[in-house]
CSV table of C-alpha atoms in Angstrom, one decimal:
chain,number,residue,atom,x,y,z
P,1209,UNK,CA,-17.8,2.4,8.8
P,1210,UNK,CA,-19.2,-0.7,9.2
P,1211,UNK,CA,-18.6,-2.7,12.8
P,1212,UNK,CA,-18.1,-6.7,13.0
P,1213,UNK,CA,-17.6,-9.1,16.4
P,1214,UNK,CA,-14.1,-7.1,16.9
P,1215,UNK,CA,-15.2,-3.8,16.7
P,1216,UNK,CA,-14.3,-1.3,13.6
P,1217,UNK,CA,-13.6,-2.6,10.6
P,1218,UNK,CA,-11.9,-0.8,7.6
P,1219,UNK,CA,-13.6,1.7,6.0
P,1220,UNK,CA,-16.2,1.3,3.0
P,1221,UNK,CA,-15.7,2.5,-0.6
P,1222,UNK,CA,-17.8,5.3,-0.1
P,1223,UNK,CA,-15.4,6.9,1.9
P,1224,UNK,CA,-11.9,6.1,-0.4
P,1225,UNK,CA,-9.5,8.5,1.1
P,1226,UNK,CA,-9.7,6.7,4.4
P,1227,UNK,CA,-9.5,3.4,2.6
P,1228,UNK,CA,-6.3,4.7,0.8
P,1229,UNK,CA,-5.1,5.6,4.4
P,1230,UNK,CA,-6.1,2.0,5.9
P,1231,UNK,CA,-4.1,0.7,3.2
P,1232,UNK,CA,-1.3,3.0,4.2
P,1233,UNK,CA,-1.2,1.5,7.6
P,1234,UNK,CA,-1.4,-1.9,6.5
P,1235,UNK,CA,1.6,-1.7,4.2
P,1236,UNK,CA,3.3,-0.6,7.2
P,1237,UNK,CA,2.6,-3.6,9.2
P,1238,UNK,CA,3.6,-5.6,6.4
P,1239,UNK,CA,7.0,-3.8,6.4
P,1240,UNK,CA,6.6,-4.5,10.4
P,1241,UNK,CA,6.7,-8.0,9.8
P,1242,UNK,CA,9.7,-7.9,7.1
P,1243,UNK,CA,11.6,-6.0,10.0
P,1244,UNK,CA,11.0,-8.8,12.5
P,1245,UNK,CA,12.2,-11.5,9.8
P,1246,UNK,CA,15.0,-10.0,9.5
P,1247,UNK,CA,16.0,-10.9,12.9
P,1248,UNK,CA,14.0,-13.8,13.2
P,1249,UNK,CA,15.4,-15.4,9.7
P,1250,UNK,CA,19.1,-15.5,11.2
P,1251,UNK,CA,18.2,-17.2,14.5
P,1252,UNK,CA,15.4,-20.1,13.4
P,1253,UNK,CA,15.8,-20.2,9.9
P,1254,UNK,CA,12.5,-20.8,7.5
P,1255,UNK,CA,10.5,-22.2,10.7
P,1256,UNK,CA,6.9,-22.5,10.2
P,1257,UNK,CA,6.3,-18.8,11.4
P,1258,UNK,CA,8.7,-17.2,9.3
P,1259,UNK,CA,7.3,-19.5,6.3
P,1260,UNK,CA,3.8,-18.1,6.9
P,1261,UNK,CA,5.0,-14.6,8.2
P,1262,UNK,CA,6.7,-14.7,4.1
P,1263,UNK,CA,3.9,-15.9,2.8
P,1264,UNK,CA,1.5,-13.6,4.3
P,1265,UNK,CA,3.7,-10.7,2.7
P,1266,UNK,CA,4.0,-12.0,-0.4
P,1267,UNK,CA,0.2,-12.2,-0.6
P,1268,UNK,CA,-0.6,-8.5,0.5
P,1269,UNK,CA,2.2,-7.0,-1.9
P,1270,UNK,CA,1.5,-9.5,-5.3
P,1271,UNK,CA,-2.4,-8.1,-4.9
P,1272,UNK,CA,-3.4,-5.3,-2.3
P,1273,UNK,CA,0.0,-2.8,-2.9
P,1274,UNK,CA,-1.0,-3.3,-6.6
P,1275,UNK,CA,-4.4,-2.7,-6.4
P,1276,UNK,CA,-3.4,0.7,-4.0
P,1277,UNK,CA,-0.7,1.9,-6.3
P,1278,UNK,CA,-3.4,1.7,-9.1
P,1279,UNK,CA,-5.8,3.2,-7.3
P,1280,UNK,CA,-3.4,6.2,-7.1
P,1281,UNK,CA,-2.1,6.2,-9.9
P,1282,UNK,CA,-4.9,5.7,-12.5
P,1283,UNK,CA,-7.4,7.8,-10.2
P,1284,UNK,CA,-6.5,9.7,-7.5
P,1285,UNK,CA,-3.7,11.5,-8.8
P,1286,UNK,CA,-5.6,12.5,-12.3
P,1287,UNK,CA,-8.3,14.0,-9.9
P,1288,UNK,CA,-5.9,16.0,-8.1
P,1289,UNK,CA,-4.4,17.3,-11.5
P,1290,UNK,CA,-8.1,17.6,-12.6
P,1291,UNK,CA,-9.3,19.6,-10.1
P,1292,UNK,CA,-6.1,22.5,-10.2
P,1293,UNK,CA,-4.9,21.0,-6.2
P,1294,UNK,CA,-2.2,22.9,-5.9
P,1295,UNK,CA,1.6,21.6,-6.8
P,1296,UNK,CA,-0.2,18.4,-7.8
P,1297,UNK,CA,1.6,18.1,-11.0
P,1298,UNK,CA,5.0,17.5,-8.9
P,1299,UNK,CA,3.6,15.4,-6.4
P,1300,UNK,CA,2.4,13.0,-8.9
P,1301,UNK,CA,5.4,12.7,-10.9
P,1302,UNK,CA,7.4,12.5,-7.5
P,1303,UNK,CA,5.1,9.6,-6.4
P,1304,UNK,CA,5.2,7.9,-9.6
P,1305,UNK,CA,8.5,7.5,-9.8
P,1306,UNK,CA,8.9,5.8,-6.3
P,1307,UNK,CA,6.1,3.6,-7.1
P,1308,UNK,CA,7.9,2.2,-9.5
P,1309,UNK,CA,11.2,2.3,-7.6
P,1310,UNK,CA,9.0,0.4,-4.8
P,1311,UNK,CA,7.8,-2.3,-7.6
P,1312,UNK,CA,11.5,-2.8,-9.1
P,1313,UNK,CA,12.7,-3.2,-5.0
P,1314,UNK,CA,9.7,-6.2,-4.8
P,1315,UNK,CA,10.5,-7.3,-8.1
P,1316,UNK,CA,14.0,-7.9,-6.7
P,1317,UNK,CA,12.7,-8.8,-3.0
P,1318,UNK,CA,9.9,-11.7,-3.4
P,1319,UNK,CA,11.7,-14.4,-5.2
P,1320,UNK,CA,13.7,-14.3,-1.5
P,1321,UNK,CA,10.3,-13.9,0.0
P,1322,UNK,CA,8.8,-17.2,-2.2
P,1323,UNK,CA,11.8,-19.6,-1.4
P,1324,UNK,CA,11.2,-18.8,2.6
P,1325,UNK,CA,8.1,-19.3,2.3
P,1326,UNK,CA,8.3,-22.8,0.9
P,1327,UNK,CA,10.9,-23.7,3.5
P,1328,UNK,CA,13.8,-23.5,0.7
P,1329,UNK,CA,15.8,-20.9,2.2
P,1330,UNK,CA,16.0,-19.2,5.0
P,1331,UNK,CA,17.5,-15.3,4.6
P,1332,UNK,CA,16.8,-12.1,3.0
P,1333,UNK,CA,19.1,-9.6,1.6
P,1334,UNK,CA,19.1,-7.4,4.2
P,1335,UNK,CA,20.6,-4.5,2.8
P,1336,UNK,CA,17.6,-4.7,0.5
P,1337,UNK,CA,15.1,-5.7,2.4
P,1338,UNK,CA,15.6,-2.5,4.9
P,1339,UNK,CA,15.7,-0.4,1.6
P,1340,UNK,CA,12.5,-1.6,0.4
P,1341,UNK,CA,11.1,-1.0,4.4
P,1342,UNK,CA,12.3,2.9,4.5
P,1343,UNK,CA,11.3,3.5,0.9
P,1344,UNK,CA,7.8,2.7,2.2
P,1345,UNK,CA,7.6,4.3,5.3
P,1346,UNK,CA,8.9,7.3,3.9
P,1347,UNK,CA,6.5,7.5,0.8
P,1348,UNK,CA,3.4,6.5,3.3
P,1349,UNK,CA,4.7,9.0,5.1
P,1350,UNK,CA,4.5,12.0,3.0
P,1351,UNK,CA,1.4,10.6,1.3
P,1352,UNK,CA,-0.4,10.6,5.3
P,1353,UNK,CA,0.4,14.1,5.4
P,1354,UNK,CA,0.4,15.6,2.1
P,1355,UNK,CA,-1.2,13.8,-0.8
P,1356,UNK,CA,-4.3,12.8,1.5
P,1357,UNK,CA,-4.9,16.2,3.7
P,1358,UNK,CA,-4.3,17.7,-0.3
P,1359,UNK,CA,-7.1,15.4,-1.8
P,1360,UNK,CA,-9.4,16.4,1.5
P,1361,UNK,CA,-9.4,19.6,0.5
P,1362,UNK,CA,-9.3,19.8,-3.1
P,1363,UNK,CA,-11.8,16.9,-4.4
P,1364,UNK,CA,-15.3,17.3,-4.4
P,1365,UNK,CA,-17.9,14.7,-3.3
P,1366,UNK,CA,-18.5,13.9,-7.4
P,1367,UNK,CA,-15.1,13.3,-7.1
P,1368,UNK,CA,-14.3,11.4,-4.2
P,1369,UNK,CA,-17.8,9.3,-5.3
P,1370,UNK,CA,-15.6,8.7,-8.5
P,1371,UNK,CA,-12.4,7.6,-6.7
P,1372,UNK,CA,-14.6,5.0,-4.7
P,1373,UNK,CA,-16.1,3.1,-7.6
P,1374,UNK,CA,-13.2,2.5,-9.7
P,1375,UNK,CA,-11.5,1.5,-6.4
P,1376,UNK,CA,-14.5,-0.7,-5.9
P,1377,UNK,CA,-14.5,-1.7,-9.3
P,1378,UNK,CA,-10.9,-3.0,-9.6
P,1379,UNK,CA,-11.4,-4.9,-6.2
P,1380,UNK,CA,-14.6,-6.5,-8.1
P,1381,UNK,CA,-16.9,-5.7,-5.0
P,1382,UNK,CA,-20.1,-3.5,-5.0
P,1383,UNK,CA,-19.9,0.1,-4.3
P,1384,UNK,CA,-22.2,0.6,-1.3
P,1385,UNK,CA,-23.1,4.4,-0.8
P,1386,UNK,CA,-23.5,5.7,3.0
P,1387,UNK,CA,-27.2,5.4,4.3
């Protein structure tokens, strides 16, 4: 872990399954921040901070959700298959499917999300907007405490040193290995 001016920054590359579960917590701040729109949108409209608070969202789910899911998707859960963890079969198929229910919900979501953010509307579907929230929490959820303790324990260091360059790779940034 490298440190900056503010203390601890997010973890390095070479140590993906914490990255995965930095991500994890920074969906759920994003989802924080949809929450709190929610209220805010009805009472000030698309004001400058619900503008930026939209497009803030908009820019962590159009790039860093994708680049998670894939990183799942295309090379954590394959490991897990690979290496026999046990009821990973399930679990990936499970988690599949409600990434792509969580796509189809933003899919539906962000046009909302772009017309606050340029100051041309100012509400959300609510009804959707809290179903796209608890779909997340719920998946990040059960990914904290089962697909991640899971990986832990069933992926070898090749392995995890795998994960961490392709995630490296897709973000286009070196892969730095620990000291």
């Amino acid at each position: 872990m490298t440190h900056g001016l503010l203390g601890a920054v997010a973890p390095g590359f070479d140590r993906p399954l914490d990255v995965l579960e930095a991500c994890h917590g920074r969906i759920a701040k994003q989802c924080d921040t949809l929450e709190k729109m929610l209220a805010h949108l009805p009472a000030h409209g698309a004001d400058v901070q619900a503008q930026q608070a939209a497009r803030a969202v908009l820019a962590y789910f159009d790039t860093a959700a994708v680049h998670h899911h894939d990183d799942e998707e295309r090379n954590l859960f394959p490991l897990l298959e690979q290496a026999g963890a046990p009821g990973a079969c399930d679990l990936v198929e499970a988690l599949t499917l409600e990434h792509d229910e969580l796509a189809l919900l933003w899919r539906r979501l962000s046009p909302a999300l772009r017309q606050v953010g340029a100051g041309a509307a100012d509400a959300l579907d609510a009804a959707l907007t809290r179903r796209f929230i608890a779909l997340n929490r719920c998946h990040l959820e059960f990914e904290n405490t089962h697909v991640l303790p899971l990986a832990r324990q069933a992926l070898g260091a090749a392995d995890v040193e795998r994960l961490g360059r392709a995630m490296a790779a897709r973000r286009g940034v070196p892969f730095a290995e620990r000291p």
